[in-house]
Amino acid sequence: MMDLLIPDKTHDESRQGEALMLKAETAKNNGRKLYIESYGCAMNFSDSEIVASILAESGFETTADYSVADVIFINTCSIRENAEQRVRNRLKEFTVAKVKNPGLVVGVLGCMAERLKSKFLEEEKLVDVVVGPDAYRDLPNLINQVDDGQKAVNVLLSREETYADISPVRLNSNGINAFVSIMRGCDNMCSFCVVPFTRGRERSRDPLSIVAECRDLFDRGYREVTLLGQNVDSYKWTSLQPSPKERALEGQIEAGVENDKSLRLGEVGGVNFANLLEMVALIDPDLRVRFSTSHPKDITDEVLYAINKYDNICNYIHLPVQSGNSRILDLMNRTYDREWYINRIDAIRRIIPDCAISTDVITGFCSETDEEHKDTVSMMDYVKYDFAYMFKYSERPGTLAAKRYADDIPEEVKQKRLTEIVAKQQEYSFYRMQARIGRVERVLIEGFSKKSDKDYCGRSDQNAMVIFPVGENYKPGQYVNVLIERSTTATLIGKVIPQTP
Ligand code: 5AD
Ligand code: SF4
């Protein structure tokens, strides 16, 4: 896999395999330790926070050291074959821990668990529990089954589960930005994609619980939320009748809800994504709102106008194109063609001046010719993306493409095409970065830069990483204006200038 210039944290290479830490409430402490690490997209990292929260409720403490754990969970990704291979290699490393501690429970969660189901138990003898993304509430019970000497599997997918009432514990967090899941699953059936099979049907989470979670984060000092879903533009909530659980949740934020003008927006005719963005934006002008992932077929002008209307909704859209060729897009079942995608890009440029755009591209999809590949290259020339995640096509068992089309592009050709677009993207990333030189960016300070504690880092509205010297008058969690002096392909470098009133 070649992920170029990770622009946001939706699939952050540096976080792959990250472990989570949390202390159990002392009253409930059962003396057992949980180790959980996550792979794949932001949704998985967000789910691990829900899992940690569920297990903390049953008395588990978390540890960052798997050799002292009583339960090891690995939250997995199936999107490409190499993602699965990585998990299998990691499981081998846990074998030693199991030999040392035969009572150790090893569980596989997430997309790979859902895809392989009980086959996982046959293939990997080490594994005791297999749990799909909609079955995490059952985890304490499944662990009990393993304690009783059985293996345990729950891979039931749900049409309703959104974990709306579970407040995720924020782990390994900088206390400034957080992911908030707004929907689960995907109904799109892109032919290359395993997600509809591993994460089930699309369902949206109650907007009241989303706003409550974001408000709570803001009150606790967070300054940026990223609203997460496989396809945020198809977010739809048609009933504002809170369930008893949601009422209980509202109870916790009672005063806020009653006086909250943002919540009135959605009272008539349901809530779509544009409405939801506004509801979250209205929590406070100092709360930045980001979102991922948008779908070209569903992103409406209404959403674009909402982004433009609120300064705190960031001018940054991740709009996966996958291919620039209409025949390939059709085979991919993306339900848009090249012209439609270009129309959406033009709409973004028209409605939101100065909006950064990033994308996902797949090279070497079934039957893709050199000419068709050139259409992807020319799309990159047209849009001049700020960032891109680029992948070689990897056939996934059970998908429509695996059933219908031959994976007939030789590995070297896939690689050659990938190398070509990676080089092209480098050029455009640098071009976009250079265009910011001499401008002033509003940056939310996230912490020290990776390289030096003499510098802070943070993101601009357009999601570019900005580095600037540490100063006495500002600290992480605050906004500063940074005059950009130079850039690399991935970073802007500058100095803080006084805020204009
Ligand atoms: N092969 C390669 N890339 C894939 N993606 C999804 N499925 C596959 C696959 N089978 C990429 C798409 C998607 C991103 C999350 O992963 O570009 O947008
Ligand atoms: Fe997969 Fe397509 Fe759904 Fe994205 S929109 S998760 S690529 S099926």
Coordinates of C-alpha atoms and ligand atoms in Angstrom, one line a residue:
M1 CA 0.0 0.0 0.0
M2 CA 1.2 3.5 -0.7
D3 CA -0.5 6.1 1.3
L4 CA 0.8 9.5 0.2
L5 CA 0.8 12.5 2.5
I6 CA -1.7 11.5 5.1
P7 CA -3.7 14.7 5.3
D8 CA -6.0 13.9 8.1
K9 CA -6.5 11.2 10.6
T10 CA -9.1 9.2 8.7
H11 CA -6.5 6.6 7.8
D12 CA -3.4 7.7 9.6
E13 CA -0.5 5.4 8.9
S14 CA 1.3 6.6 12.0
R15 CA -1.6 5.4 14.2
Q16 CA -1.8 1.8 12.7
G17 CA -1.5 -0.6 15.5
E18 CA -1.9 2.0 18.2
A19 CA -2.9 0.8 21.7
L20 CA -5.4 2.5 23.9
M21 CA -5.1 3.3 27.6
L22 CA -7.9 3.8 30.2
K23 CA -8.3 3.3 33.9
A24 CA -11.3 1.4 35.1
E25 CA -13.6 3.0 37.6
T26 CA -12.2 1.8 40.9
A27 CA -15.6 0.7 42.2
K28 CA -16.0 -1.6 39.2
N29 CA -12.4 -2.8 38.8
N30 CA -12.4 -6.5 38.2
G31 CA -8.6 -6.7 38.4
R32 CA -8.3 -7.6 34.7
K33 CA -6.4 -5.7 32.1
L34 CA -7.4 -5.1 28.5
Y35 CA -5.0 -4.4 25.6
I36 CA -6.6 -3.1 22.4
E37 CA -4.9 -2.0 19.2
S38 CA -6.5 -0.7 16.0
Y39 CA -5.9 -0.9 12.3
G40 CA -7.5 0.7 9.3
C41 CA -9.8 3.7 9.1
A42 CA -10.8 6.3 11.7
M43 CA -14.0 4.5 12.2
N44 CA -12.1 1.6 13.7
F45 CA -10.2 3.8 16.0
S46 CA -13.4 5.4 17.1
D47 CA -15.0 2.0 17.6
S48 CA -12.1 0.9 19.8
E49 CA -13.0 3.8 22.1
I50 CA -16.5 2.5 22.3
V51 CA -15.2 -1.0 23.0
A52 CA -12.9 0.3 25.8
S53 CA -15.9 2.2 27.2
I54 CA -18.1 -1.0 27.2
L55 CA -15.3 -3.0 28.9
A56 CA -14.5 -0.3 31.4
E57 CA -18.2 -0.5 32.5
S58 CA -17.6 -4.2 33.3
G59 CA -14.5 -3.4 35.3
F60 CA -11.5 -3.7 32.9
E61 CA -8.5 -1.5 33.1
T62 CA -6.6 -0.9 29.8
T63 CA -2.9 -1.3 29.4
A64 CA -0.4 -0.3 26.7
D65 CA 1.7 -3.4 27.3
Y66 CA 0.1 -6.6 25.9
S67 CA 2.5 -8.8 27.8
V68 CA 0.7 -7.9 31.1
A69 CA -2.8 -8.1 29.6
D70 CA -5.6 -10.6 30.4
V71 CA -7.5 -9.8 27.3
I72 CA -5.9 -8.8 23.9
F73 CA -8.2 -7.3 21.3
I74 CA -7.1 -6.4 17.8
N75 CA -9.5 -4.2 15.8
T76 CA -9.0 -5.1 12.2
C77 CA -9.3 -3.8 8.7
S78 CA -10.2 -5.8 5.5
I79 CA -10.1 -3.1 2.9
R80 CA -7.0 -4.4 1.1
E81 CA -5.3 -7.7 1.3
N82 CA -2.1 -6.3 2.8
A83 CA -4.2 -4.8 5.7
E84 CA -5.3 -8.3 6.6
Q85 CA -1.8 -9.7 6.2
R86 CA -0.6 -7.1 8.7
V87 CA -3.1 -8.3 11.3
R88 CA -2.2 -12.0 10.8
N89 CA 1.5 -11.2 11.3
R90 CA 0.6 -9.3 14.5
L91 CA -1.4 -12.2 15.8
K92 CA 1.7 -14.4 15.5
E93 CA 3.5 -12.0 17.9
F94 CA 0.8 -12.6 20.5
T95 CA 1.4 -16.4 20.5
V96 CA 4.3 -16.0 23.0
A97 CA 2.1 -14.1 25.4
K98 CA -0.5 -16.9 25.2
V99 CA 2.1 -19.5 25.9
K100 CA 3.2 -17.6 29.0
N101 CA -0.4 -17.0 30.1
P102 CA -2.7 -19.8 29.0
G103 CA -5.7 -17.9 30.5
L104 CA -5.1 -15.0 28.1
V105 CA -8.2 -14.2 26.0
V106 CA -7.3 -13.1 22.4
G107 CA -10.1 -11.5 20.4
V108 CA -10.4 -10.3 16.8
L109 CA -12.8 -7.4 16.3
G110 CA -13.9 -5.3 13.3
C111 CA -14.0 -5.9 9.6
M112 CA -11.8 -9.0 9.3
A113 CA -13.8 -10.6 12.1
E114 CA -17.0 -9.9 10.2
R115 CA -15.6 -11.1 6.9
L116 CA -14.1 -14.4 8.1
K117 CA -16.5 -15.2 11.0
S118 CA -15.9 -18.5 12.7
K119 CA -13.4 -19.4 9.9
F120 CA -11.1 -17.2 11.9
L121 CA -11.1 -19.7 14.8
E122 CA -10.1 -22.5 12.5
E123 CA -7.4 -20.5 10.7
E124 CA -5.8 -18.9 13.8
K125 CA -5.8 -21.3 16.7
L126 CA -4.7 -18.5 19.0
V127 CA -8.0 -16.6 18.6
D128 CA -10.7 -17.2 21.3
V129 CA -13.3 -14.5 20.3
V130 CA -14.5 -13.1 17.0
V131 CA -16.7 -10.1 17.1
G132 CA -18.1 -8.0 14.3
P133 CA -18.6 -4.2 14.4
D134 CA -22.2 -4.3 15.5
A135 CA -21.8 -6.7 18.4
Y136 CA -19.6 -4.9 20.8
R137 CA -22.2 -4.6 23.5
D138 CA -22.0 -8.4 23.7
L139 CA -18.3 -8.4 24.5
P140 CA -18.4 -8.8 28.3
N141 CA -20.7 -11.8 27.8
L142 CA -18.5 -13.3 25.1
I143 CA -15.4 -13.0 27.4
N144 CA -17.4 -14.8 30.1
Q145 CA -18.0 -17.6 27.6
V146 CA -14.3 -17.9 26.9
D147 CA -13.6 -17.9 30.7
D148 CA -15.9 -20.9 30.8
G149 CA -13.7 -22.7 28.3
Q150 CA -15.6 -22.1 25.1
K151 CA -14.7 -20.1 21.9
A152 CA -17.1 -17.3 21.2
V153 CA -18.4 -15.6 18.0
N154 CA -20.9 -12.8 17.5
V155 CA -20.9 -11.4 14.0
L156 CA -24.5 -10.3 13.8
L157 CA -24.9 -7.2 11.8
S158 CA -27.6 -4.8 12.9
R159 CA -29.9 -2.3 11.1
E160 CA -30.2 -0.1 14.1
E161 CA -27.0 -0.2 16.2
T162 CA -25.2 3.2 16.3
Y163 CA -23.9 3.0 19.9
A164 CA -25.5 6.4 20.2
D165 CA -25.9 6.2 24.0
I166 CA -22.3 5.0 24.7
S167 CA -20.0 7.9 25.3
P168 CA -16.7 6.9 23.9
V169 CA -13.8 7.3 26.2
R170 CA -11.2 9.5 24.5
L171 CA -8.0 7.6 24.5
N172 CA -4.5 8.7 23.5
S173 CA -6.2 12.0 22.8
N174 CA -4.5 15.4 22.7
G175 CA -7.7 16.8 24.2
I176 CA -8.1 19.0 21.2
N177 CA -9.5 17.0 18.3
A178 CA -11.9 14.1 18.4
F179 CA -13.8 11.8 16.0
V180 CA -17.5 11.6 16.3
S181 CA -19.2 8.8 14.5
I182 CA -22.5 10.0 12.8
M183 CA -23.5 6.9 10.9
R184 CA -22.4 3.3 10.4
G185 CA -22.4 0.9 7.4
C186 CA -22.6 1.6 3.7
D187 CA -25.4 0.9 1.2
N188 CA -23.4 1.8 -1.9
M189 CA -22.0 -1.5 -3.1
C190 CA -19.0 -0.1 -5.0
S191 CA -17.9 -3.2 -6.8
F192 CA -14.3 -3.3 -5.3
C193 CA -15.3 -2.6 -1.8
V194 CA -15.7 -5.1 1.1
V195 CA -17.2 -2.5 3.5
P196 CA -20.9 -3.1 2.8
F197 CA -20.3 -6.7 3.7
T198 CA -18.2 -6.1 6.9
R199 CA -20.1 -3.1 8.2
G200 CA -23.6 -3.8 7.0
R201 CA -26.5 -1.5 6.1
E202 CA -26.2 2.2 6.4
R203 CA -27.8 3.8 9.4
S204 CA -27.7 7.3 10.8
R205 CA -27.2 8.3 14.4
D206 CA -29.7 10.5 16.2
P207 CA -28.6 14.1 15.7
L208 CA -29.4 15.0 19.3
S209 CA -26.9 12.5 20.5
I210 CA -24.3 13.8 18.0
V211 CA -24.8 17.4 19.1
A212 CA -24.7 16.4 22.7
E213 CA -21.4 14.5 22.2
C214 CA -19.8 17.5 20.4
R215 CA -21.0 20.0 22.9
D216 CA -19.7 17.9 25.7
L217 CA -16.3 17.7 23.9
F218 CA -16.3 21.4 23.5
D219 CA -17.1 21.9 27.2
R220 CA -14.2 19.7 28.0
G221 CA -11.8 21.8 26.0
Y222 CA -11.9 20.1 22.6
R223 CA -11.8 22.5 19.7
E224 CA -12.2 20.3 16.7
V225 CA -14.6 17.5 15.8
T226 CA -14.5 15.3 12.7
L227 CA -17.8 13.8 11.9
L228 CA -17.3 10.3 10.6
G229 CA -19.2 8.1 8.2
Q230 CA -18.5 6.0 5.1
N231 CA -20.7 8.3 3.2
V232 CA -21.6 11.4 5.3
D233 CA -23.6 13.0 2.5
S234 CA -26.3 10.4 2.8
Y235 CA -26.7 11.1 6.5
K236 CA -30.5 11.2 7.1
W237 CA -32.5 11.2 10.3
T238 CA -36.2 11.2 9.9
S239 CA -37.4 10.9 13.4
L240 CA -36.7 13.4 16.2
Q241 CA -38.5 11.3 18.7
P242 CA -35.9 10.4 21.2
S243 CA -35.8 6.8 22.5
P244 CA -35.7 6.3 26.3
K245 CA -31.9 5.9 26.2
E246 CA -31.5 9.1 24.2
R247 CA -33.9 10.9 26.7
A248 CA -31.6 9.7 29.4
L249 CA -28.6 11.1 27.5
E250 CA -30.5 14.4 27.0
G251 CA -31.0 14.5 30.7
Q252 CA -27.3 14.9 31.1
I253 CA -27.3 18.0 28.9
E254 CA -30.8 19.3 29.8
A255 CA -30.2 23.0 30.1
G256 CA -28.1 23.0 26.9
V257 CA -30.8 21.2 24.9
E258 CA -33.7 23.5 25.9
N259 CA -31.9 26.7 25.0
D260 CA -30.1 25.3 22.1
K261 CA -31.1 27.2 19.0
S262 CA -29.0 24.8 16.9
L263 CA -31.3 21.9 17.8
R264 CA -34.4 23.7 16.4
L265 CA -33.0 23.6 12.9
G266 CA -33.8 19.9 12.5
E267 CA -37.3 19.9 13.9
V268 CA -39.1 20.1 10.6
G269 CA -38.8 17.3 8.0
G270 CA -35.9 15.4 9.4
V271 CA -32.2 16.2 9.4
N272 CA -29.9 15.8 6.4
F273 CA -26.1 16.2 6.4
A274 CA -26.3 19.9 5.6
N275 CA -28.6 20.4 8.6
L276 CA -26.4 18.3 10.8
L277 CA -23.3 20.3 9.9
E278 CA -25.1 23.5 10.8
M279 CA -26.3 22.1 14.1
V280 CA -22.8 21.2 15.1
A281 CA -21.3 24.4 13.8
L282 CA -23.7 26.4 15.9
I283 CA -22.4 24.8 19.1
D284 CA -19.7 27.5 19.2
P285 CA -17.7 29.4 16.6
D286 CA -14.5 28.2 18.3
L287 CA -15.4 24.6 17.6
R288 CA -14.0 23.5 14.2
V289 CA -16.1 21.0 12.3
R290 CA -14.6 18.6 9.8
F291 CA -16.1 15.5 8.2
S292 CA -15.2 12.5 6.2
T293 CA -15.9 10.8 3.8
S294 CA -18.0 12.6 1.1
H295 CA -19.4 10.8 -1.9
P296 CA -19.5 12.5 -5.3
K297 CA -22.9 11.2 -6.1
D298 CA -24.5 12.5 -2.9
I299 CA -22.7 15.8 -2.0
T300 CA -25.2 18.5 -2.6
D301 CA -25.0 22.2 -3.2
E302 CA -26.9 22.6 0.1
V303 CA -23.9 21.0 1.9
L304 CA -21.5 23.2 0.0
Y305 CA -23.5 26.3 1.0
A306 CA -23.5 25.2 4.6
I307 CA -19.7 24.8 4.6
N308 CA -19.4 28.3 3.1
K309 CA -21.8 29.9 5.5
Y310 CA -20.0 28.9 8.7
D311 CA -16.4 29.9 9.3
N312 CA -15.9 27.1 11.7
I313 CA -16.9 24.4 9.1
C314 CA -13.5 23.7 7.6
N315 CA -12.9 24.4 3.9
Y316 CA -11.7 20.9 3.1
I317 CA -13.5 18.1 1.3
H318 CA -12.3 14.5 0.8
L319 CA -14.0 13.5 -2.4
P320 CA -12.8 10.0 -3.6
V321 CA -12.7 9.9 -7.4
Q322 CA -11.3 6.3 -7.6
S323 CA -10.9 6.6 -11.4
G324 CA -11.2 9.4 -13.9
N325 CA -12.7 7.2 -16.6
S326 CA -16.4 6.8 -17.0
R327 CA -16.3 3.1 -18.2
I328 CA -14.2 2.1 -15.2
L329 CA -16.4 4.2 -12.8
D330 CA -19.4 2.2 -14.2
L331 CA -17.6 -1.1 -13.6
M332 CA -16.8 0.1 -10.1
N333 CA -20.5 0.8 -9.6
R334 CA -19.7 4.3 -8.4
T335 CA -23.0 5.6 -9.9
Y336 CA -21.4 8.8 -11.3
D337 CA -19.3 9.4 -14.4
R338 CA -16.4 11.7 -15.2
E339 CA -18.7 14.6 -16.1
W340 CA -20.7 14.4 -12.9
Y341 CA -17.5 14.3 -10.8
I342 CA -16.1 17.4 -12.7
N343 CA -19.5 19.1 -12.1
R344 CA -19.2 18.5 -8.4
I345 CA -15.6 19.8 -8.4
D346 CA -16.7 23.0 -10.3
A347 CA -19.6 23.4 -7.7
I348 CA -17.1 23.2 -4.8
R349 CA -14.8 25.8 -6.5
R350 CA -17.8 28.1 -7.2
I351 CA -19.5 27.9 -3.9
I352 CA -16.6 27.6 -1.5
P353 CA -13.7 29.8 -2.5
D354 CA -10.5 28.5 -1.3
C355 CA -11.5 24.9 -0.5
A356 CA -8.9 22.2 -0.3
I357 CA -9.9 18.9 -2.0
S358 CA -8.4 15.5 -1.5
T359 CA -9.2 12.1 -3.0
D360 CA -8.7 8.4 -3.2
V361 CA -7.5 6.7 -6.4
I362 CA -7.3 3.0 -7.3
T363 CA -5.0 2.0 -10.1
G364 CA -5.3 -1.2 -12.2
F365 CA -8.9 -2.0 -11.6
C366 CA -10.2 -4.9 -13.7
S367 CA -9.7 -4.4 -17.4
E368 CA -8.4 -0.8 -17.1
T369 CA -6.5 0.2 -20.2
D370 CA -3.6 2.6 -20.5
E371 CA -5.9 5.1 -22.1
E372 CA -8.4 4.8 -19.3
H373 CA -5.6 5.2 -16.8
K374 CA -4.7 8.5 -18.6
D375 CA -8.1 9.8 -17.8
T376 CA -7.3 9.4 -14.1
V377 CA -4.1 11.3 -14.6
S378 CA -6.0 14.1 -16.5
M379 CA -8.5 14.3 -13.7
M380 CA -5.6 14.9 -11.3
D381 CA -4.5 17.6 -13.7
Y382 CA -7.9 19.2 -13.7
V383 CA -8.5 19.2 -10.0
K384 CA -4.9 19.6 -8.8
Y385 CA -5.8 17.8 -5.5
D386 CA -4.2 19.0 -2.3
F387 CA -3.7 15.4 -1.1
A388 CA -4.5 11.9 -2.4
Y389 CA -4.5 8.4 -1.0
M390 CA -3.5 6.1 -3.8
F391 CA -3.8 2.3 -4.0
K392 CA -3.3 -0.6 -6.3
Y393 CA -6.5 -2.5 -6.8
S394 CA -6.7 -5.5 -4.4
E395 CA -9.4 -8.0 -5.1
R396 CA -11.5 -8.7 -2.1
P397 CA -13.3 -12.0 -1.8
G398 CA -17.1 -11.8 -2.0
T399 CA -17.2 -8.3 -3.6
L400 CA -19.1 -7.7 -6.8
A401 CA -15.9 -7.2 -8.7
A402 CA -14.5 -10.4 -7.4
K403 CA -17.6 -12.2 -8.6
R404 CA -18.0 -10.4 -12.0
Y405 CA -14.6 -9.4 -13.3
A406 CA -11.2 -10.8 -13.7
D407 CA -8.4 -9.2 -11.7
D408 CA -6.5 -9.1 -15.0
I409 CA -4.1 -6.2 -14.7
P410 CA -0.6 -7.5 -14.0
E411 CA 1.0 -6.4 -10.8
E412 CA 3.8 -4.5 -12.6
V413 CA 1.2 -2.5 -14.6
K414 CA -0.7 -1.6 -11.4
Q415 CA 2.5 -0.6 -9.8
K416 CA 3.7 1.5 -12.8
R417 CA 0.4 3.3 -12.9
L418 CA 0.5 3.9 -9.1
T419 CA 4.1 5.2 -9.3
E420 CA 3.0 7.6 -12.0
I421 CA 0.1 9.1 -10.1
V422 CA 2.1 9.2 -6.8
A423 CA 4.7 11.4 -8.6
K424 CA 2.0 13.5 -10.1
Q425 CA 0.3 14.0 -6.7
Q426 CA 3.7 15.0 -5.2
E427 CA 3.8 17.8 -7.8
Y428 CA 0.3 19.0 -7.0
S429 CA 0.7 18.8 -3.3
F430 CA 3.8 21.0 -3.5
Y431 CA 2.0 23.4 -5.9
R432 CA -0.9 23.7 -3.4
M433 CA 1.4 24.3 -0.5
Q434 CA 3.5 26.8 -2.4
A435 CA 0.4 28.8 -3.2
R436 CA -0.1 29.4 0.5
I437 CA 3.3 31.2 0.9
G438 CA 2.8 34.8 2.0
R439 CA -0.7 34.1 3.2
V440 CA -2.0 34.1 6.8
E441 CA -3.5 30.9 8.0
R442 CA -5.7 30.5 11.1
V443 CA -4.2 27.5 12.9
L444 CA -5.6 25.4 15.8
I445 CA -2.5 24.5 17.8
E446 CA -2.4 20.7 18.4
G447 CA 0.9 20.4 20.2
F448 CA 4.7 20.2 19.7
S449 CA 5.9 19.4 16.2
K450 CA 7.1 15.8 15.7
K451 CA 10.6 17.0 15.1
S452 CA 11.2 19.6 17.8
D453 CA 9.7 20.9 21.0
K454 CA 10.8 24.4 20.0
D455 CA 8.0 24.3 17.4
Y456 CA 4.3 23.9 17.6
C457 CA 2.2 22.2 14.9
G458 CA -1.5 22.5 14.0
R459 CA -3.8 22.5 11.0
S460 CA -5.0 25.3 8.8
D461 CA -8.7 25.6 7.9
Q462 CA -7.8 23.7 4.7
N463 CA -6.2 20.9 6.7
A464 CA -2.6 21.6 5.9
M465 CA -0.1 20.9 8.7
V466 CA 1.5 24.1 9.8
I467 CA 4.7 24.4 11.8
F468 CA 5.8 27.6 13.7
P469 CA 7.9 28.5 16.7
V470 CA 6.6 28.0 20.2
G471 CA 5.8 31.3 21.9
E472 CA 4.7 32.5 25.4
N473 CA 1.4 34.0 24.4
Y474 CA -0.2 30.9 22.9
K475 CA -0.6 27.2 23.7
P476 CA -2.2 24.0 22.3
G477 CA -6.0 24.3 22.0
Q478 CA -5.8 27.9 21.0
Y479 CA -6.1 29.5 17.6
V480 CA -3.2 31.6 16.1
N481 CA -2.6 33.4 12.9
V482 CA 0.4 32.2 11.1
L483 CA 2.2 34.0 8.3
I484 CA 3.4 31.2 5.9
E485 CA 7.0 31.7 4.8
R486 CA 7.9 28.4 3.1
S487 CA 6.7 24.9 2.5
T488 CA 7.6 21.3 1.8
T489 CA 5.2 19.0 -0.1
A490 CA 3.3 18.2 3.1
T491 CA 3.9 21.0 5.6
L492 CA 3.6 24.8 5.8
I493 CA 6.2 26.7 7.8
G494 CA 5.8 30.2 9.2
K495 CA 5.6 32.5 12.2
V496 CA 2.8 33.7 14.4
I497 CA 1.6 37.2 13.8
P498 CA -0.7 39.3 16.1
Q499 CA -4.5 38.6 15.8
T500 CA -6.3 41.2 13.9
P501 CA -9.3 42.4 16.0
Ligands
5AD1 N1 -8.5 -2.2 -3.5 C1 -7.8 -1.1 -3.5 N2 -8.3 0.0 -2.9 C2 -9.5 -0.1 -2.3 N3 -10.2 0.8 -1.6 C3 -11.4 0.2 -1.2 N4 -11.4 -1.1 -1.6 C4 -10.3 -1.3 -2.3 C5 -9.7 -2.4 -3.0 N5 -10.4 -3.5 -3.1 C6 -9.8 2.2 -1.4 C7 -10.8 3.2 -2.1 C8 -11.5 3.7 -0.9 C9 -10.5 3.7 0.2 C10 -11.0 3.8 1.5 O1 -9.8 2.5 0.0 O2 -10.0 4.1 -2.8 O3 -12.0 5.0 -1.2
SF4_2 FE1 -16.8 1.1 0.0 FE2 -18.0 2.6 -1.8 FE3 -19.1 2.4 0.6 FE4 -16.9 3.8 0.3 S1 -18.9 4.3 -0.6 S2 -17.3 2.3 1.9 S3 -15.8 2.7 -1.3 S4 -18.9 0.7 -0.9

